[in-house]
PDB file of C-alpha atoms in Angstrom:
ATOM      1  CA  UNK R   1     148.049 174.865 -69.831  1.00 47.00           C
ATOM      2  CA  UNK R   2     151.392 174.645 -68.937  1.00 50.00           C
ATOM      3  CA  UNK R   3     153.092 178.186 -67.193  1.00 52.00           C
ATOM      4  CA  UNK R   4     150.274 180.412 -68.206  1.00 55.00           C
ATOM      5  CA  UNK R   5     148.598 179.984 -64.574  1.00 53.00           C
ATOM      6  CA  UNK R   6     148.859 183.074 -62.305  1.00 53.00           C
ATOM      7  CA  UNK R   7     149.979 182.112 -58.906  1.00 52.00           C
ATOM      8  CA  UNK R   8     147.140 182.143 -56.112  1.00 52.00           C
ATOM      9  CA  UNK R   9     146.619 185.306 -54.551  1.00 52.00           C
ATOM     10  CA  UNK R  10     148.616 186.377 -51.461  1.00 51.00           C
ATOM     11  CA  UNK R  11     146.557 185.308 -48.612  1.00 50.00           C
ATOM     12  CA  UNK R  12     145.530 187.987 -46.189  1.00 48.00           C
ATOM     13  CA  UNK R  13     144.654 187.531 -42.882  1.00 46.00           C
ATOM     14  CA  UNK R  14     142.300 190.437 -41.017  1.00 46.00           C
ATOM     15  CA  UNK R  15     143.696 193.865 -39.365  1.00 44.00           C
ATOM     16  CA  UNK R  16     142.744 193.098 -36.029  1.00 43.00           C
ATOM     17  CA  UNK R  17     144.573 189.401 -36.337  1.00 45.00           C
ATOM     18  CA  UNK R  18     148.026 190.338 -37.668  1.00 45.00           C
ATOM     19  CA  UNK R  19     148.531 192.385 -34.434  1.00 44.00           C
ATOM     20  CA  UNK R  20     148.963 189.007 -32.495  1.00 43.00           C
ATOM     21  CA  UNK R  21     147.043 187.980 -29.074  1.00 43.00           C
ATOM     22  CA  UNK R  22     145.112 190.473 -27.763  1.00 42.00           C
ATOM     23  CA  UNK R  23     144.692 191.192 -24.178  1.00 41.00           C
ATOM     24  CA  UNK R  24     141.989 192.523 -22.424  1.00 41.00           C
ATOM     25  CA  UNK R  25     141.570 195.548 -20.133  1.00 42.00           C
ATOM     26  CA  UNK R  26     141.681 195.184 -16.441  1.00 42.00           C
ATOM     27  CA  UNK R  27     138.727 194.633 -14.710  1.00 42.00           C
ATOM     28  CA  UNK R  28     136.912 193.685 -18.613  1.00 41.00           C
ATOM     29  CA  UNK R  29     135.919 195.779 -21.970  1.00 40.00           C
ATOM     30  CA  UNK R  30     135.039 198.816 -20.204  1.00 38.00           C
ATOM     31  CA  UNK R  31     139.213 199.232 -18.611  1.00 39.00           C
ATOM     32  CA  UNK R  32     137.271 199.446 -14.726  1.00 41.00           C
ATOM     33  CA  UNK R  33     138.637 197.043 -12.127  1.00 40.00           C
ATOM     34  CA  UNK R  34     136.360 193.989 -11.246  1.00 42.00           C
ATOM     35  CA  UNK R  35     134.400 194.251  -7.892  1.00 43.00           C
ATOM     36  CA  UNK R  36     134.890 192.089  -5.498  1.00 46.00           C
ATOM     37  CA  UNK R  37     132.104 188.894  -5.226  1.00 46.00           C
ATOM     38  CA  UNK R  38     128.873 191.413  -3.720  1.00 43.00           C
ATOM     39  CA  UNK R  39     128.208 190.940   0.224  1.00 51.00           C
ATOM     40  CA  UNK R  40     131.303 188.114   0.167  1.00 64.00           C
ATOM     41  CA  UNK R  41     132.819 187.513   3.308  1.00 75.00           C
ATOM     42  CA  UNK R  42     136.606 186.742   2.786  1.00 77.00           C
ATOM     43  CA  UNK R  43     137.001 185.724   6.558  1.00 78.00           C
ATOM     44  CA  UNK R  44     136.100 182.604   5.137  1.00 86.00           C
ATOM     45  CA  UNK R  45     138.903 181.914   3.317  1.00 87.00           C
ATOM     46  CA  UNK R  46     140.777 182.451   6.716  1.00 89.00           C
ATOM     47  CA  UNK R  47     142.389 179.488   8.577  1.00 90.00           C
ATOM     48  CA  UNK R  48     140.371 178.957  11.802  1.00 91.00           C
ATOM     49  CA  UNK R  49     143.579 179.946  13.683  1.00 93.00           C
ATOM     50  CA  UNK R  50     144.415 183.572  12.279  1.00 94.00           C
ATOM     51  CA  UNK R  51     143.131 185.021  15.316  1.00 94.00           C
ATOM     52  CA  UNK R  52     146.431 182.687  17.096  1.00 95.00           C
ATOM     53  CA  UNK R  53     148.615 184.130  14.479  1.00 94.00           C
ATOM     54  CA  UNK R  54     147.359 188.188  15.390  1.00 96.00           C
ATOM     55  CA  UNK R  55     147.662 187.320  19.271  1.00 94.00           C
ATOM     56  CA  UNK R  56     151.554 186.060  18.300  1.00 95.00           C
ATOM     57  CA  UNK R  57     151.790 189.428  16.283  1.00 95.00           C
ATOM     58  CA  UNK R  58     150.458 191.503  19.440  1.00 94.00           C
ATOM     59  CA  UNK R  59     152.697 189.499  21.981  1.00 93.00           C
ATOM     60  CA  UNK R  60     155.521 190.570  19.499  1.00 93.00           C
ATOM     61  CA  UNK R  61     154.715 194.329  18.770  1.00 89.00           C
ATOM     62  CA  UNK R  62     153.356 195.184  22.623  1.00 88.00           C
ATOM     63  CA  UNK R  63     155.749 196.837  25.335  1.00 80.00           C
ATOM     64  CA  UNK R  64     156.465 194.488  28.536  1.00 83.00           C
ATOM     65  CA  UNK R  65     156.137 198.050  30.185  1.00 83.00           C
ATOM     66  CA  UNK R  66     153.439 200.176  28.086  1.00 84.00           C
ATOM     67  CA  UNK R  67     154.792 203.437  29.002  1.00 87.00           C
ATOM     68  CA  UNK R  68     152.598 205.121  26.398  1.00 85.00           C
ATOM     69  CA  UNK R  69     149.407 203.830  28.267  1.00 85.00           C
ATOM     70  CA  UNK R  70     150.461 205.691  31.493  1.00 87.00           C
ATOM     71  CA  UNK R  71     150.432 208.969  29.417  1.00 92.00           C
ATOM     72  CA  UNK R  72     147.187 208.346  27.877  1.00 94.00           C
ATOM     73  CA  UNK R  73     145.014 206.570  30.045  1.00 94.00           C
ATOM     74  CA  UNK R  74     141.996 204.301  29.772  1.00 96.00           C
ATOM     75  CA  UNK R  75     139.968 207.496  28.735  1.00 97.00           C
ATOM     76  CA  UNK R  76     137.370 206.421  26.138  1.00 97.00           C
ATOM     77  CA  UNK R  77     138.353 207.896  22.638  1.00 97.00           C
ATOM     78  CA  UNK R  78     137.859 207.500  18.866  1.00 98.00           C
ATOM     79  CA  UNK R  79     140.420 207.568  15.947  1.00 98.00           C
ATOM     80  CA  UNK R  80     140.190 207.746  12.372  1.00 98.00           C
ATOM     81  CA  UNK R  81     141.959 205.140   9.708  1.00 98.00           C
ATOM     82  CA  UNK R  82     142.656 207.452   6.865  1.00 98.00           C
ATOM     83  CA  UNK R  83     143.644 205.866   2.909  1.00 97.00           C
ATOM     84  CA  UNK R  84     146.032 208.300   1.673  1.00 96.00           C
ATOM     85  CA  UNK R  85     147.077 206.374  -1.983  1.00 96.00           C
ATOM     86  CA  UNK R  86     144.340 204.432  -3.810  1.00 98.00           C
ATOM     87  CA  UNK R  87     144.071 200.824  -3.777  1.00 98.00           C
ATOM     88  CA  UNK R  88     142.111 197.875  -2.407  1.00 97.00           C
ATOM     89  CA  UNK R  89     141.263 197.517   1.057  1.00 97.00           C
ATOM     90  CA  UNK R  90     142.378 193.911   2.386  1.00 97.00           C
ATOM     91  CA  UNK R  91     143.156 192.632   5.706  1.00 96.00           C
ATOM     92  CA  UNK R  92     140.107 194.121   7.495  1.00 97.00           C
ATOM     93  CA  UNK R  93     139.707 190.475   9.240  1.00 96.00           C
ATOM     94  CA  UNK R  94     143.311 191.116  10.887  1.00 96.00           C
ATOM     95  CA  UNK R  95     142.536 194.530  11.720  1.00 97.00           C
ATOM     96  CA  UNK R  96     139.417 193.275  13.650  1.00 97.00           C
ATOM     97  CA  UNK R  97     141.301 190.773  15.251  1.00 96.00           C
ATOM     98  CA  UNK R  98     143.620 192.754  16.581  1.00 97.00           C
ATOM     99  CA  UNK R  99     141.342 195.336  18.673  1.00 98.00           C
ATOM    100  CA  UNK R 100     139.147 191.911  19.503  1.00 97.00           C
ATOM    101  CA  UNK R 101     142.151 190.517  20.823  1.00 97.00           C
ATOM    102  CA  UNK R 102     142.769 194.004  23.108  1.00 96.00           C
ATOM    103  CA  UNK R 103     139.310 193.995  24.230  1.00 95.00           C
ATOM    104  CA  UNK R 104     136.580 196.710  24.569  1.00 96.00           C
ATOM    105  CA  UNK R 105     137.414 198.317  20.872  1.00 98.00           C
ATOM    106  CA  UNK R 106     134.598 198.811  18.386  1.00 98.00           C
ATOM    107  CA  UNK R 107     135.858 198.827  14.666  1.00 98.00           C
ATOM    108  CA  UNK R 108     133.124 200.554  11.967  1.00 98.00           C
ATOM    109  CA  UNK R 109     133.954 199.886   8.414  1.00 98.00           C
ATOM    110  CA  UNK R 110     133.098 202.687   6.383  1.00 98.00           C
ATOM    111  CA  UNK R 111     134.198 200.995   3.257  1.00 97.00           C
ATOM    112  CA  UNK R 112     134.364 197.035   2.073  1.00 96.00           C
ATOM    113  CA  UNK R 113     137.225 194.235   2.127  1.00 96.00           C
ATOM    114  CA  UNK R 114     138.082 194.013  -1.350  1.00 95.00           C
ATOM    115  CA  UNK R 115     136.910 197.526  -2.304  1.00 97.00           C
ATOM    116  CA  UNK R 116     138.948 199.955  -4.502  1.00 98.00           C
ATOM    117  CA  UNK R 117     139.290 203.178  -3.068  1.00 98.00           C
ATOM    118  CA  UNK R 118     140.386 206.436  -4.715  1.00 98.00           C
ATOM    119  CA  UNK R 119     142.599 208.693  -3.054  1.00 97.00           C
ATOM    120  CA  UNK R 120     143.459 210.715  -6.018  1.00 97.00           C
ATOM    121  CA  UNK R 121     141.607 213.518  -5.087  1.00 97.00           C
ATOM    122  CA  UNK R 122     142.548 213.659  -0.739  1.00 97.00           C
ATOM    123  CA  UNK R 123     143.028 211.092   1.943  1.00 97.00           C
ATOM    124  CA  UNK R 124     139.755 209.024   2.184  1.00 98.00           C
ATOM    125  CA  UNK R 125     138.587 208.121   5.302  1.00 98.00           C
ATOM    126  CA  UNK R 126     137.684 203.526   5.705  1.00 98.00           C
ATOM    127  CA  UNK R 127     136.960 203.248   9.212  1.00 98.00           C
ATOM    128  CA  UNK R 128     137.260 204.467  12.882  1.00 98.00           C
ATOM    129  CA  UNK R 129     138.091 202.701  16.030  1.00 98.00           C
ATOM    130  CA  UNK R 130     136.505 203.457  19.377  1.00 98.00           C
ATOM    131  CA  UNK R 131     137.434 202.407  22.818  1.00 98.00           C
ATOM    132  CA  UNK R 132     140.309 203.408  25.780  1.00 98.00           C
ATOM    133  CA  UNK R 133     142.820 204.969  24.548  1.00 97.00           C
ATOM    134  CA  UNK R 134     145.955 202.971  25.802  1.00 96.00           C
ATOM    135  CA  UNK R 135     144.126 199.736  23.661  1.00 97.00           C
ATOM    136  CA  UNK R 136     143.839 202.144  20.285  1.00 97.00           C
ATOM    137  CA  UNK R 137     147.538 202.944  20.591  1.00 95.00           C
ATOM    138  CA  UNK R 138     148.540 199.338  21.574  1.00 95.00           C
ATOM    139  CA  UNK R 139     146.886 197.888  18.739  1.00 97.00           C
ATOM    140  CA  UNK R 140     147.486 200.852  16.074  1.00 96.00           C
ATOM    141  CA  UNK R 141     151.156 199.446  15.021  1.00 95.00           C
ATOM    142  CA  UNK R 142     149.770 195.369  14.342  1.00 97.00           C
ATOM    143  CA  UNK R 143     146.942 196.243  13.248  1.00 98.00           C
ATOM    144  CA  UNK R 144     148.432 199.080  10.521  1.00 97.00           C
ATOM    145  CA  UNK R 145     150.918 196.565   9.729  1.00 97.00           C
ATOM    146  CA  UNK R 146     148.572 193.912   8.347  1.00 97.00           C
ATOM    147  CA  UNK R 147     146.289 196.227   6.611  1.00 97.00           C
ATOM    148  CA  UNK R 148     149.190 197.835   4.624  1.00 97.00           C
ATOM    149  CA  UNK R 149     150.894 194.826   3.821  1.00 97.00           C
ATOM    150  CA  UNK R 150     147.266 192.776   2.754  1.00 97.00           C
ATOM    151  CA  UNK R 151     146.366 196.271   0.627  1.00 97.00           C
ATOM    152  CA  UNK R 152     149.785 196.332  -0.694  1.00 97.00           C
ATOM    153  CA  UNK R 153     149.150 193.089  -1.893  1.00 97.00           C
ATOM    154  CA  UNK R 154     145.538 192.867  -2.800  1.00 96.00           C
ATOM    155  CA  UNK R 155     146.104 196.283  -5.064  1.00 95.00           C
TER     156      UNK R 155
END
C-alpha cells in the first residue's frame, strides 16, 4: 500500500471553459443590434423643460438680422433630412422642438427614434420638413446640431 498508488488523474476542465468569460454578441446570439422598446416614446424620458433648453439653443444660433430670410422669403417649401453613415436615429424630440419653437413647420418622420438605419448602400432619407422657407433655414443649423450629436451618441 505504500507508493504503489498512481496519482489522480489530471483534471480537465471543458473546451469551451478554458477560453475564459465569454461575451456575447451585440444586440444577442444572432450578432443583430437590439431594437429599441416597440411604439416607446423616449420624449418621456425628457425633462419637462427641454423645449426651454432648444429656445436657449435657437436664441444662440439665430441672426439678430436674418439676412438669409430676405433672400428666401416666407415662400412655402419642403426639404429633405438625408442619413448619409449608418447609425441610430436619436434626438428627434429636439429636432421637433426646434421647428415647434419657429412656428408653422410640419416635421414627418419617415423612420423611428431609436431606429438603426443603414446607409451602407446610399444616403437614406428619415424625414422632411415643410413650411416657409426663411423658418427651414433658421432652424436647419439647431436642429442638425442636436440630431448629430444625440445619433453620434445613441450609435
Amino acid at each position: 500500500m505504500g507508493g504503489d498508488a498512481a496519482p489522480p488523474p489530471p483534471q480537465t476542465t471543458p473546451k469551451s471553459a478554458d477560453k475564459g468569460p465569454r461575451r456575447r454578441a451585440r444586440g444577442g446570439k444572432s450578432g443583430r443590434r437590439k431594437k429599441s422598446a416597440a411604439g416607446s416614446d423616449f420624449r418621456c424620458a425628457l425633462p419637462p423643460y427641454y423645449r426651454d433648453t432648444v429656445a436657449a439653443w435657437l436664441r444662440d444660433d439665430c441672426p439678430s438680422l436674418d439676412v438669409g430670410g430676405l433672400v428666401v422669403g416666407d415662400a412655402r417649401t419642403t426639404a429633405t433630412l438625408w442619413c448619409k453613415s449608418s447609425g441610430v436615429l436619436a434626438g428627434t424630440p429636439f429636432f421637433d422642438a426646434t421647428f415647434d419653437a419657429l412656428g408653422d413647420c410640419t416635421v414627418a418622420w419617415l423612420r423611428r427614434e431609436g431606429e438603426h438605419v443603414d446607409a451602407t448602400g446610399g444616403k437614406v432619407a428619415v424625414a422632411t420638413v415643410s413650411g416657409p422657407a426663411r423658418k427651414l433655414l433658421l432652424g436647419e443649423r439647431t436642429a442638425l446640431n442636436a440630431l448629430s450629436r444625440a445619433s453620434g451618441v445613441a450609435t
